[in-house]
Amino acid sequence: MRDVAQSGIWILSLVWLTACLSPLDAPSAFSDQVYLCGAENAALEDAALAQCRDTDAQCEGVVSFRGTVDAQPVTVGSPITHSGITDVGRADGTTSREIFVFGLAPYFTFSFDLPGFEAPPGHTASGLFVPVEGVCSTMTNQTPCEHPVLNLEARGGTYLSIINGLVRDIQIETADDLQVYFTGELARGGNVEGCFHLLAPHP
Amino acid sequence: MNGSVRRLAVAAAVLGVWSGGVARGETPAAPAAPSVQVDGRDVSKLSQIEDATLEGLLGLSLEEQLGQTESVSRSRESVLRAPATITTIDATQIRLSGASTVPDVLRFVPGVTVVRNAPGNYVVSLRGTGGLASNNVILLVDGIPLNNPLDGTVSWDLVPLHVEDIERIEVVRGPVSPTYGADAYTGVINILTRTSIGLTPSYLVRLRGGASPQGGSAGSLSARFVHMGPKLELRTFLNAVHDDVAAAPANPAIPATAPAGDRLAAMTVLSLKVSRTSSVSLEIGGVWSRRSGMDHLVLDSQAQTQRLLFGRALYELTDLGGHAGNFRLWAQSINVEIRAPSTAETGFTYDGAGSLRGAVGTDLVFPLSGTLSLQLGGQGSIERIEAPFVNPNANRALRPAYGFYAGLKASPSRALDLVVTGRGDLVPIAAELEYSYRASAIYHRDSWGLRLTGASAFRTPSYVEATGRFIDPASQLILLEGSDHIKSPRNTSLELGATFSPSSRLTISPTVYVSRLSNLMVEDFESLVRRTFRNSTTPRTFLGGELEASWRIADTLTVLPSAGILQWLDGAGEGDANVGVPSQNARFTGGLRVQGVLGNDRWGYGVGATVASPRSYRVRSGIPPIVIASNIPTTAFVSGVLERQLVAAPSLWGSVRIIGSIPGNAVESPLPLATPMGQSAILGIEFRRD
């Protein structure tokens, strides 16, 4: 009896000692993403832009955002895979301008759509100049907004979701490259802050 | 059930000659068995005495009739006094069911749901966990778990035995994690390999072949050798199966055809009795299987090849006397490799997935006194997985897990048993202590027994659910990703079971229970931002009732009815989790078998049918996902067999089997490319030497 009990206890002890359990670490792919906006991340953004300029792949700049979307924490840093500027002439002779940038998140592709800018008369769509005065902002209320200022459109797999956002603030830093900083609350809950840096086209 | 062998086995059980429980032998025409004496009479010669008469002569109680099991507590105990609901299907019942696969045999067990996706591809679930996922039950072969360590799924094509080389199938329904640890949260299905009641070697060669009116063929070639010597026991099983029955989808507009279910399997058990109280055994097996890989993530009917290797070494000390009861030390391992070449038309596949688990453990039983015994046990294991669709952090890493359990059994009176078992498990995915417990009170008399059991058990999230990362090769987007924050699904239940025997010919076992499933797994394809696995926030509670009976009207006629009902107490979260959804579970399942032997055991027959009430599915499934909307009407499965001994010496048997469904082209799986249940007629011939 004693031998059996001792053997059993030894084996059980061995069983317990053979394993030192470590928790499984399988973070989401968002944890591999880098937020590129803000002065504190300027070096990261510069590096990403340098990589974008050097790559042979389609890259027109960088776009990044973070926040909470669909109740999940989200961080994205992506090259701008393509972009577009669309001008629509108004009856009063002014031009309404809309800017699109497209990027790639781990789980979805997305586009930011900033409509409602005003371009100066005679300005052509090939340029990236956007007057600061033309920004429609719900915060500053300088110009009434006919449309949501920012649309985040995301596609993943077979799904399409348009996440409308009301942008609180947009800062356009330069008129050479186009740099836009934004923060906003999303119509279906959540919020994002981010930026995109659209490189000027090569001459 | 063959009369003469059963009589012999009954006598052997009473005498304690054969310690493996009530023997349920096959049907030899002239059994060459040793003489067995009862009160100076050779009962092995009493072949003309009817079973009931003999049992009355021997004074068998209900407990002795039901036999013994190790599937509930991992220690030998009687079925009547086991602290869980258990159904035992013996070799004769299996053979005379006419079924050719284990899942088809399980259709006759109340509380069990079987869905055929394609030839060789089945999903089996217990008690309200019907759905698309197949990782909610544990499959054991001689106590060795064969679930894939990667995702916990059961591949029924990897059962290494011909269905008629199974001695018994024991289905334990309800939470059994206190004994088996993680994953035994709805029950276990334990397949026990064939033994022999004679001391002389027995062997068998079996050839089957048939065809289906829908096209396709089915056949098998199998053999077994069993030698149960006084010191040495050797059992070897070989099995080759081809199943191409009804491989095309029911919808003729769908051109895809599932590959045939093909299997090659071999298994050997070698046991050596070292002394009166000690023995060692080695059990190894391997299976190569090819079938459709279709499941809830793989919607294509593409071919998938699996290779299974498993083994166990066991050292056992039994009946040591005094306070030293039983001691068991074991080491076991399983390795599964999957190949499923992808094609341009195919989404996700399991190609390149491999998993390995090795475990060492011990089980000890100490009789503290005449009325009190203590059971202790523990196990440690190492797992390694490798798959292209797993988070790189988890791939190719060795991960340990361990568990410890303790149980106390008290018998304050001769008719009452109180059993309490608790267990703690540290598993790599949960990374926190998971508990499970069971408390039972069993009151039993000569002809009836009552059992009240409360239990809670869990299933650990699988590596796929915790660490999977399924990437679309075209867009490089992650289509579905596991989460390391998910909790273990849990099943907590309270059940009241009874078994009574109004006469020696009739046994009835009703069970009622209430179960609560919580933290069920959700494949959340809805979220755009991150499609991942998560826990359902809505527990499901349901009432269930199960009934099974065995009525041996005569030696030539046994009737075996069974039925199960489910009544959901809440429908919240409908369509949310991948199992436990009310509409995906048949509210009623029922079965009836009639079987017997005739003509001095030279004829055997059996016919049976099961029916399942309608189910409906509205789920997103597959990678990339699609919406599956499917209504499964009431379907019935029918099977039958007629066998006859053609030549007495050597013993040569012929048989014809039919398997089919009503309606004839019924499909019981909601998957878009699922094939019908199929119909086939199979002729067989086998040579036996028992």
Coordinates of N, CA, C and O in Angstrom, one line a residue, chain B residues 8 33 48 122 128 182 204 264 276 312 317 365 402 413 420 441 519 556 567 569 577 628 630 638 672-673 679:
Chain B
L8 N -23.1 -18.5 -21.8 CA -21.8 -18.8 -21.3 C -21.2 -17.6 -20.6 O -20.7 -17.7 -19.5
A33 N -15.6 -23.4 -26.2 CA -15.3 -22.6 -24.9 C -15.0 -23.6 -23.8 O -15.4 -24.8 -23.9
Q48 N -29.6 -25.4 -24.6 CA -31.1 -25.5 -24.9 C -31.9 -24.8 -23.9 O -33.1 -24.7 -24.0
Y122 N -18.8 12.6 -40.9 CA -20.0 12.7 -40.1 C -19.7 13.7 -39.0 O -18.6 13.9 -38.6
G128 N -28.2 18.5 -27.3 CA -28.4 20.0 -27.5 C -27.2 20.7 -28.1 O -27.3 21.9 -28.4
A182 N -10.6 18.5 -19.8 CA -11.1 19.4 -20.9 C -11.8 18.6 -22.0 O -11.4 17.5 -22.3
L204 N -10.8 -14.0 -37.7 CA -11.9 -13.7 -38.6 C -11.4 -13.0 -39.8 O -10.6 -12.1 -39.7
L264 N -7.6 2.9 -44.5 CA -6.8 1.7 -44.2 C -6.4 1.9 -42.7 O -5.9 3.0 -42.3
R276 N -0.4 -12.0 -10.4 CA -1.8 -12.0 -10.1 C -2.4 -10.7 -10.1 O -3.6 -10.5 -10.5
R312 N -0.6 3.7 -26.6 CA -0.7 3.8 -25.2 C 0.1 2.7 -24.6 O 0.0 1.5 -25.0
L317 N -2.0 -2.2 -11.6 CA -2.0 -3.0 -10.4 C -3.5 -3.1 -10.0 O -4.1 -2.0 -9.7
V365 N -7.0 4.1 -6.9 CA -8.2 3.9 -6.1 C -7.7 3.3 -4.8 O -7.1 2.3 -4.8
Y402 N -1.9 20.3 -17.7 CA -2.0 19.2 -16.7 C -3.3 19.4 -15.9 O -3.9 20.4 -15.9
S413 N -25.0 2.7 2.9 CA -25.8 1.5 3.0 C -25.6 0.6 1.8 O -25.0 1.1 0.8
V420 N -18.6 11.9 -5.2 CA -18.3 13.3 -5.5 C -16.9 13.3 -6.1 O -16.0 12.6 -5.6
A441 N -25.9 10.8 -6.4 CA -26.4 9.8 -5.4 C -27.1 8.7 -6.2 O -28.0 9.0 -7.0
N519 N -21.0 30.3 -22.5 CA -19.7 30.6 -23.2 C -19.6 29.9 -24.5 O -18.4 29.5 -24.9
T556 N -35.3 -15.4 -30.0 CA -35.3 -15.1 -31.4 C -35.8 -13.7 -31.7 O -35.8 -13.3 -32.8
Q567 N -36.5 20.3 -25.0 CA -37.4 21.5 -24.9 C -36.5 22.6 -24.4 O -36.0 22.7 -23.3
L569 N -35.6 26.1 -23.1 CA -36.3 27.1 -22.1 C -36.0 28.5 -22.5 O -36.6 29.4 -22.0
A577 N -24.3 31.1 -31.7 CA -23.2 30.2 -31.5 C -23.2 29.1 -32.6 O -24.2 28.9 -33.3
I628 N -25.6 30.3 -45.0 CA -26.2 29.0 -45.2 C -27.6 29.1 -44.6 O -27.8 29.4 -43.4
S630 N -30.8 26.8 -44.6 CA -31.2 25.4 -45.0 C -32.3 24.9 -44.0 O -32.1 25.0 -42.8
V638 N -32.7 4.0 -42.0 CA -33.1 2.6 -41.8 C -31.9 1.7 -42.2 O -31.0 2.0 -43.0
P672 N -23.8 23.3 -48.2 CA -24.3 23.4 -49.6 C -24.0 22.2 -50.5 O -24.8 21.8 -51.3
L673 N -22.8 21.6 -50.3 CA -22.4 20.5 -51.2 C -22.5 19.2 -50.5 O -22.0 18.2 -50.9
Q679 N -28.2 5.2 -50.0 CA -28.8 3.9 -49.8 C -27.9 2.9 -50.4 O -27.2 3.2 -51.5

